Amino acid sequence: MDLEPARFRRLILLCTDCEKRDDGPKGLAAKAALRQLKHLAADGPTKVKLLRTRCMGLCPRKAMAAVVCGEGLAPATAELSKDSELEALAHAASAR
């Protein structure tokens, strides 16, 4: 098996099952959130890869689960319930 270096430095995993739950986020859709995160993270100095995932087992109430990890960044989880939190997550992931 040959391994190649990734073309990105950071990774954001966004749970798409959270919006399907009864106690999921109101007004925050996974597809729209991913699109907005991609746009916000593109402005930063660090290359960020965004992935939609199935349930990660974090399941926050009235929020969407996200995980940020990568080079020089300790793995962290986030509970997203508002659009303003997307901006903070994108900034944290793309900062040096």
mmCIF file of N, CA and C in Angstrom:
data_model
loop_
_atom_site.group_PDB
_atom_site.id
_atom_site.type_symbol
_atom_site.label_atom_id
_atom_site.label_comp_id
_atom_site.label_asym_id
_atom_site.label_seq_id
_atom_site.Cartn_x
_atom_site.Cartn_y
_atom_site.Cartn_z
ATOM 1 N N MET A 1 0.839 -1.167 0.000
ATOM 2 C CA MET A 1 0.000 0.000 0.000
ATOM 3 C C MET A 1 0.888 1.236 0.000
ATOM 4 N N ASP A 2 0.601 2.159 -0.873
ATOM 5 C CA ASP A 2 1.340 3.414 -0.951
ATOM 6 C C ASP A 2 0.524 4.524 -0.303
ATOM 7 N N LEU A 3 1.155 5.262 0.587
ATOM 8 C CA LEU A 3 0.509 6.403 1.223
ATOM 9 C C LEU A 3 1.084 7.679 0.644
ATOM 10 N N GLU A 4 0.228 8.631 0.390
ATOM 11 C CA GLU A 4 0.655 9.920 -0.128
ATOM 12 C C GLU A 4 0.273 11.001 0.865
ATOM 13 N N PRO A 5 1.044 12.078 0.918
ATOM 14 C CA PRO A 5 0.679 13.164 1.831
ATOM 15 C C PRO A 5 -0.633 13.823 1.388
ATOM 16 N N ALA A 6 -1.398 14.259 2.366
ATOM 17 C CA ALA A 6 -2.677 14.915 2.072
ATOM 18 C C ALA A 6 -2.436 16.307 1.502
ATOM 19 N N ARG A 7 -3.393 16.787 0.751
ATOM 20 C CA ARG A 7 -3.288 18.122 0.158
ATOM 21 C C ARG A 7 -3.877 19.192 1.070
ATOM 22 N N PHE A 8 -4.219 18.810 2.276
ATOM 23 C CA PHE A 8 -4.802 19.759 3.223
ATOM 24 C C PHE A 8 -4.109 19.610 4.572
ATOM 25 N N ARG A 9 -4.218 20.633 5.406
ATOM 26 C CA ARG A 9 -3.567 20.635 6.721
ATOM 27 C C ARG A 9 -4.555 20.365 7.856
ATOM 28 N N ARG A 10 -5.809 20.749 7.668
ATOM 29 C CA ARG A 10 -6.830 20.584 8.704
ATOM 30 C C ARG A 10 -8.057 19.902 8.125
ATOM 31 N N LEU A 11 -8.870 19.340 9.011
ATOM 32 C CA LEU A 11 -10.042 18.584 8.603
ATOM 33 C C LEU A 11 -11.215 18.939 9.512
ATOM 34 N N ILE A 12 -12.372 19.226 8.905
ATOM 35 C CA ILE A 12 -13.607 19.446 9.658
ATOM 36 C C ILE A 12 -14.578 18.347 9.259
ATOM 37 N N LEU A 13 -15.043 17.593 10.245
ATOM 38 C CA LEU A 13 -16.043 16.551 10.028
ATOM 39 C C LEU A 13 -17.372 17.076 10.554
ATOM 40 N N LEU A 14 -18.400 17.055 9.722
ATOM 41 C CA LEU A 14 -19.708 17.582 10.089
ATOM 42 C C LEU A 14 -20.742 16.469 10.000
ATOM 43 N N CYS A 15 -21.440 16.214 11.093
ATOM 44 C CA CYS A 15 -22.438 15.141 11.151
ATOM 45 C C CYS A 15 -23.703 15.556 10.402
ATOM 46 N N THR A 16 -24.120 14.756 9.440
ATOM 47 C CA THR A 16 -25.342 15.067 8.692
ATOM 48 C C THR A 16 -26.569 14.422 9.318
ATOM 49 N N ASP A 17 -26.373 13.486 10.225
ATOM 50 C CA ASP A 17 -27.513 12.839 10.879
ATOM 51 C C ASP A 17 -28.130 13.715 11.961
ATOM 52 N N CYS A 18 -27.399 14.696 12.457
ATOM 53 C CA CYS A 18 -27.916 15.558 13.526
ATOM 54 C C CYS A 18 -29.178 16.305 13.097
ATOM 55 N N GLU A 19 -29.223 16.770 11.861
ATOM 56 C CA GLU A 19 -30.383 17.541 11.431
ATOM 57 C C GLU A 19 -31.630 16.673 11.272
ATOM 58 N N LYS A 20 -31.462 15.364 11.165
ATOM 59 C CA LYS A 20 -32.595 14.456 10.999
ATOM 60 C C LYS A 20 -33.252 14.089 12.331
ATOM 61 N N ARG A 21 -32.547 14.309 13.436
ATOM 62 C CA ARG A 21 -33.097 13.974 14.748
ATOM 63 C C ARG A 21 -34.223 14.932 15.127
ATOM 64 N N ASP A 22 -35.116 14.477 15.982
ATOM 65 C CA ASP A 22 -36.204 15.329 16.462
ATOM 66 C C ASP A 22 -35.682 16.504 17.280
ATOM 67 N N ASP A 23 -34.623 16.280 18.047
ATOM 68 C CA ASP A 23 -34.061 17.363 18.856
ATOM 69 C C ASP A 23 -32.813 17.960 18.198
ATOM 70 N N GLY A 24 -32.772 17.904 16.877
ATOM 71 C CA GLY A 24 -31.653 18.462 16.124
ATOM 72 C C GLY A 24 -31.736 19.977 16.039
ATOM 73 N N PRO A 25 -30.791 20.609 15.361
ATOM 74 C CA PRO A 25 -30.767 22.069 15.273
ATOM 75 C C PRO A 25 -31.932 22.599 14.443
ATOM 76 N N LYS A 26 -32.484 23.690 14.875
ATOM 77 C CA LYS A 26 -33.564 24.342 14.128
ATOM 78 C C LYS A 26 -32.953 25.422 13.236
ATOM 79 N N GLY A 27 -33.215 25.359 11.958
ATOM 80 C CA GLY A 27 -32.733 26.387 11.039
ATOM 81 C C GLY A 27 -31.289 26.231 10.597
ATOM 82 N N LEU A 28 -30.674 25.103 10.878
ATOM 83 C CA LEU A 28 -29.297 24.873 10.448
ATOM 84 C C LEU A 28 -29.241 23.527 9.735
ATOM 85 N N ALA A 29 -29.145 23.565 8.419
ATOM 86 C CA ALA A 29 -29.097 22.345 7.611
ATOM 87 C C ALA A 29 -27.642 21.976 7.332
ATOM 88 N N ALA A 30 -27.357 20.696 7.296
ATOM 89 C CA ALA A 30 -25.981 20.218 7.130
ATOM 90 C C ALA A 30 -25.381 20.653 5.795
ATOM 91 N N LYS A 31 -26.145 20.540 4.728
ATOM 92 C CA LYS A 31 -25.619 20.879 3.407
ATOM 93 C C LYS A 31 -25.299 22.373 3.311
ATOM 94 N N ALA A 32 -26.209 23.204 3.803
ATOM 95 C CA ALA A 32 -25.986 24.649 3.786
ATOM 96 C C ALA A 32 -24.840 25.035 4.723
ATOM 97 N N ALA A 33 -24.756 24.369 5.872
ATOM 98 C CA ALA A 33 -23.679 24.645 6.822
ATOM 99 C C ALA A 33 -22.325 24.285 6.218
ATOM 100 N N LEU A 34 -22.268 23.160 5.527
ATOM 101 C CA LEU A 34 -21.027 22.731 4.887
ATOM 102 C C LEU A 34 -20.603 23.724 3.804
ATOM 103 N N ARG A 35 -21.556 24.194 3.034
ATOM 104 C CA ARG A 35 -21.274 25.171 1.980
ATOM 105 C C ARG A 35 -20.736 26.471 2.587
ATOM 106 N N GLN A 36 -21.366 26.921 3.672
ATOM 107 C CA GLN A 36 -20.925 28.149 4.319
ATOM 108 C C GLN A 36 -19.549 27.968 4.961
ATOM 109 N N LEU A 37 -19.313 26.835 5.599
ATOM 110 C CA LEU A 37 -17.998 26.556 6.184
ATOM 111 C C LEU A 37 -16.910 26.539 5.120
ATOM 112 N N LYS A 38 -17.208 25.943 3.982
ATOM 113 C CA LYS A 38 -16.239 25.880 2.881
ATOM 114 C C LYS A 38 -15.865 27.282 2.421
ATOM 115 N N HIS A 39 -16.858 28.140 2.303
ATOM 116 C CA HIS A 39 -16.620 29.520 1.883
ATOM 117 C C HIS A 39 -15.803 30.277 2.938
ATOM 118 N N LEU A 40 -16.159 30.115 4.209
ATOM 119 C CA LEU A 40 -15.459 30.817 5.284
ATOM 120 C C LEU A 40 -14.030 30.310 5.464
ATOM 121 N N ALA A 41 -13.823 29.002 5.362
ATOM 122 C CA ALA A 41 -12.491 28.423 5.560
ATOM 123 C C ALA A 41 -11.552 28.735 4.399
ATOM 124 N N ALA A 42 -12.093 29.012 3.231
ATOM 125 C CA ALA A 42 -11.263 29.312 2.063
ATOM 126 C C ALA A 42 -10.504 30.621 2.232
ATOM 127 N N ASP A 43 -10.995 31.511 3.093
ATOM 128 C CA ASP A 43 -10.345 32.804 3.305
ATOM 129 C C ASP A 43 -9.120 32.715 4.207
ATOM 130 N N GLY A 44 -8.967 31.618 4.931
ATOM 131 C CA GLY A 44 -7.861 31.476 5.881
ATOM 132 C C GLY A 44 -6.563 31.057 5.215
ATOM 133 N N PRO A 45 -5.453 31.151 5.962
ATOM 134 C CA PRO A 45 -4.139 30.810 5.405
ATOM 135 C C PRO A 45 -3.867 29.304 5.322
ATOM 136 N N THR A 46 -4.656 28.485 6.014
ATOM 137 C CA THR A 46 -4.432 27.043 6.067
ATOM 138 C C THR A 46 -5.464 26.312 5.225
ATOM 139 N N LYS A 47 -5.040 25.331 4.453
ATOM 140 C CA LYS A 47 -5.942 24.536 3.617
ATOM 141 C C LYS A 47 -6.776 23.617 4.505
ATOM 142 N N VAL A 48 -8.109 23.726 4.394
ATOM 143 C CA VAL A 48 -9.033 22.951 5.223
ATOM 144 C C VAL A 48 -9.897 22.065 4.329
ATOM 145 N N LYS A 49 -10.026 20.805 4.701
ATOM 146 C CA LYS A 49 -10.893 19.852 4.000
ATOM 147 C C LYS A 49 -12.149 19.662 4.838
ATOM 148 N N LEU A 50 -13.318 19.710 4.199
ATOM 149 C CA LEU A 50 -14.587 19.516 4.892
ATOM 150 C C LEU A 50 -15.236 18.233 4.421
ATOM 151 N N LEU A 51 -15.729 17.445 5.384
ATOM 152 C CA LEU A 51 -16.376 16.176 5.059
ATOM 153 C C LEU A 51 -17.686 16.033 5.819
ATOM 154 N N ARG A 52 -18.698 15.541 5.116
ATOM 155 C CA ARG A 52 -19.954 15.175 5.774
ATOM 156 C C ARG A 52 -19.810 13.738 6.246
ATOM 157 N N THR A 53 -20.271 13.469 7.458
ATOM 158 C CA THR A 53 -20.181 12.117 8.001
ATOM 159 C C THR A 53 -21.551 11.657 8.476
ATOM 160 N N ARG A 54 -21.641 10.386 8.761
ATOM 161 C CA ARG A 54 -22.821 9.840 9.427
ATOM 162 C C ARG A 54 -22.647 10.126 10.918
ATOM 163 N N CYS A 55 -23.488 9.563 11.741
ATOM 164 C CA CYS A 55 -23.455 9.834 13.181
ATOM 165 C C CYS A 55 -22.082 9.481 13.773
ATOM 166 N N MET A 56 -21.523 10.429 14.526
ATOM 167 C CA MET A 56 -20.241 10.213 15.193
ATOM 168 C C MET A 56 -20.431 9.848 16.659
ATOM 169 N N GLY A 57 -21.681 9.787 17.111
ATOM 170 C CA GLY A 57 -21.968 9.424 18.490
ATOM 171 C C GLY A 57 -21.872 10.573 19.478
ATOM 172 N N LEU A 58 -21.721 11.799 19.000
ATOM 173 C CA LEU A 58 -21.613 12.956 19.893
ATOM 174 C C LEU A 58 -22.998 13.494 20.266
ATOM 175 N N CYS A 59 -23.898 13.556 19.317
ATOM 176 C CA CYS A 59 -25.325 13.872 19.471
ATOM 177 C C CYS A 59 -25.665 14.980 20.470
ATOM 178 N N PRO A 60 -25.272 16.227 20.208
ATOM 179 C CA PRO A 60 -25.657 17.317 21.104
ATOM 180 C C PRO A 60 -27.140 17.664 20.929
ATOM 181 N N ARG A 61 -27.764 18.146 21.985
ATOM 182 C CA ARG A 61 -29.177 18.537 21.903
ATOM 183 C C ARG A 61 -29.303 19.862 21.161
ATOM 184 N N LYS A 62 -30.250 19.909 20.237
ATOM 185 C CA LYS A 62 -30.565 21.114 19.466
ATOM 186 C C LYS A 62 -29.339 21.716 18.796
ATOM 187 N N ALA A 63 -28.427 20.857 18.359
ATOM 188 C CA ALA A 63 -27.209 21.326 17.699
ATOM 189 C C ALA A 63 -26.680 20.248 16.760
ATOM 190 N N MET A 64 -25.717 20.647 15.939
ATOM 191 C CA MET A 64 -25.071 19.743 14.993
ATOM 192 C C MET A 64 -23.644 19.494 15.485
ATOM 193 N N ALA A 65 -23.202 18.254 15.435
ATOM 194 C CA ALA A 65 -21.867 17.900 15.917
ATOM 195 C C ALA A 65 -20.821 18.113 14.828
ATOM 196 N N ALA A 66 -19.666 18.626 15.242
ATOM 197 C CA ALA A 66 -18.543 18.814 14.330
ATOM 198 C C ALA A 66 -17.256 18.458 15.067
ATOM 199 N N VAL A 67 -16.279 17.972 14.310
ATOM 200 C CA VAL A 67 -14.960 17.653 14.855
ATOM 201 C C VAL A 67 -13.926 18.354 13.987
ATOM 202 N N VAL A 68 -12.959 18.986 14.635
ATOM 203 C CA VAL A 68 -11.871 19.668 13.933
ATOM 204 C C VAL A 68 -10.568 19.017 14.369
ATOM 205 N N CYS A 69 -9.724 18.670 13.409
ATOM 206 C CA CYS A 69 -8.421 18.098 13.733
ATOM 207 C C CYS A 69 -7.454 18.437 12.609
ATOM 208 N N GLY A 70 -6.186 18.213 12.873
ATOM 209 C CA GLY A 70 -5.201 18.458 11.837
ATOM 210 C C GLY A 70 -3.852 18.837 12.396
ATOM 211 N N GLU A 71 -2.978 19.197 11.503
ATOM 212 C CA GLU A 71 -1.600 19.528 11.837
ATOM 213 C C GLU A 71 -1.541 20.750 12.756
ATOM 214 N N GLY A 72 -0.906 20.587 13.900
ATOM 215 C CA GLY A 72 -0.733 21.695 14.825
ATOM 216 C C GLY A 72 -1.982 22.069 15.601
ATOM 217 N N LEU A 73 -2.993 21.225 15.568
ATOM 218 C CA LEU A 73 -4.258 21.528 16.236
ATOM 219 C C LEU A 73 -4.724 20.285 16.984
ATOM 220 N N ALA A 74 -4.987 20.439 18.261
ATOM 221 C CA ALA A 74 -5.501 19.307 19.035
ATOM 222 C C ALA A 74 -6.922 19.002 18.568
ATOM 223 N N PRO A 75 -7.285 17.737 18.436
ATOM 224 C CA PRO A 75 -8.651 17.405 18.021
ATOM 225 C C PRO A 75 -9.666 18.030 18.976
ATOM 226 N N ALA A 76 -10.704 18.633 18.406
ATOM 227 C CA ALA A 76 -11.718 19.309 19.215
ATOM 228 C C ALA A 76 -13.097 19.047 18.631
ATOM 229 N N THR A 77 -14.093 19.041 19.505
ATOM 230 C CA THR A 77 -15.475 18.882 19.067
ATOM 231 C C THR A 77 -16.202 20.207 19.234
ATOM 232 N N ALA A 78 -17.261 20.378 18.454
ATOM 233 C CA ALA A 78 -18.059 21.598 18.532
ATOM 234 C C ALA A 78 -19.531 21.255 18.389
ATOM 235 N N GLU A 79 -20.370 22.038 19.051
ATOM 236 C CA GLU A 79 -21.814 21.923 18.920
ATOM 237 C C GLU A 79 -22.296 23.164 18.189
ATOM 238 N N LEU A 80 -22.791 22.995 16.977
ATOM 239 C CA LEU A 80 -23.211 24.117 16.148
ATOM 240 C C LEU A 80 -24.729 24.236 16.157
ATOM 241 N N SER A 81 -25.228 25.400 16.558
ATOM 242 C CA SER A 81 -26.671 25.610 16.552
ATOM 243 C C SER A 81 -27.066 26.900 15.842
ATOM 244 N N LYS A 82 -26.082 27.771 15.569
ATOM 245 C CA LYS A 82 -26.354 29.043 14.899
ATOM 246 C C LYS A 82 -25.322 29.283 13.800
ATOM 247 N N ASP A 83 -25.687 30.132 12.844
ATOM 248 C CA ASP A 83 -24.767 30.471 11.759
ATOM 249 C C ASP A 83 -23.496 31.144 12.273
ATOM 250 N N SER A 84 -23.600 31.928 13.339
ATOM 251 C CA SER A 84 -22.427 32.628 13.866
ATOM 252 C C SER A 84 -21.375 31.646 14.389
ATOM 253 N N GLU A 85 -21.816 30.481 14.839
ATOM 254 C CA GLU A 85 -20.875 29.476 15.326
ATOM 255 C C GLU A 85 -20.099 28.829 14.182
ATOM 256 N N LEU A 86 -20.673 28.833 12.990
ATOM 257 C CA LEU A 86 -19.963 28.316 11.815
ATOM 258 C C LEU A 86 -18.734 29.166 11.525
ATOM 259 N N GLU A 87 -18.890 30.478 11.652
ATOM 260 C CA GLU A 87 -17.777 31.384 11.397
ATOM 261 C C GLU A 87 -16.648 31.159 12.403
ATOM 262 N N ALA A 88 -16.999 30.972 13.663
ATOM 263 C CA ALA A 88 -15.987 30.725 14.694
ATOM 264 C C ALA A 88 -15.260 29.402 14.443
ATOM 265 N N LEU A 89 -15.993 28.382 14.026
ATOM 266 C CA LEU A 89 -15.388 27.080 13.733
ATOM 267 C C LEU A 89 -14.441 27.174 12.537
ATOM 268 N N ALA A 90 -14.873 27.845 11.483
ATOM 269 C CA ALA A 90 -14.028 28.002 10.295
ATOM 270 C C ALA A 90 -12.761 28.787 10.628
ATOM 271 N N HIS A 91 -12.895 29.807 11.448
ATOM 272 C CA HIS A 91 -11.732 30.608 11.840
ATOM 273 C C HIS A 91 -10.752 29.770 12.662
ATOM 274 N N ALA A 92 -11.276 28.982 13.593
ATOM 275 C CA ALA A 92 -10.412 28.139 14.425
ATOM 276 C C ALA A 92 -9.690 27.081 13.590
ATOM 277 N N ALA A 93 -10.367 26.536 12.599
ATOM 278 C CA ALA A 93 -9.771 25.485 11.772
ATOM 279 C C ALA A 93 -8.740 26.028 10.795
ATOM 280 N N SER A 94 -8.947 27.236 10.305
ATOM 281 C CA SER A 94 -8.042 27.753 9.277
ATOM 282 C C SER A 94 -6.950 28.659 9.833
ATOM 283 N N ALA A 95 -6.975 28.945 11.130
ATOM 284 C CA ALA A 95 -5.931 29.782 11.730
ATOM 285 C C ALA A 95 -4.630 28.995 11.818
ATOM 286 N N ARG A 96 -3.540 29.699 11.799
ATOM 287 C CA ARG A 96 -2.226 29.044 11.900
ATOM 288 C C ARG A 96 -2.018 28.643 13.281
#
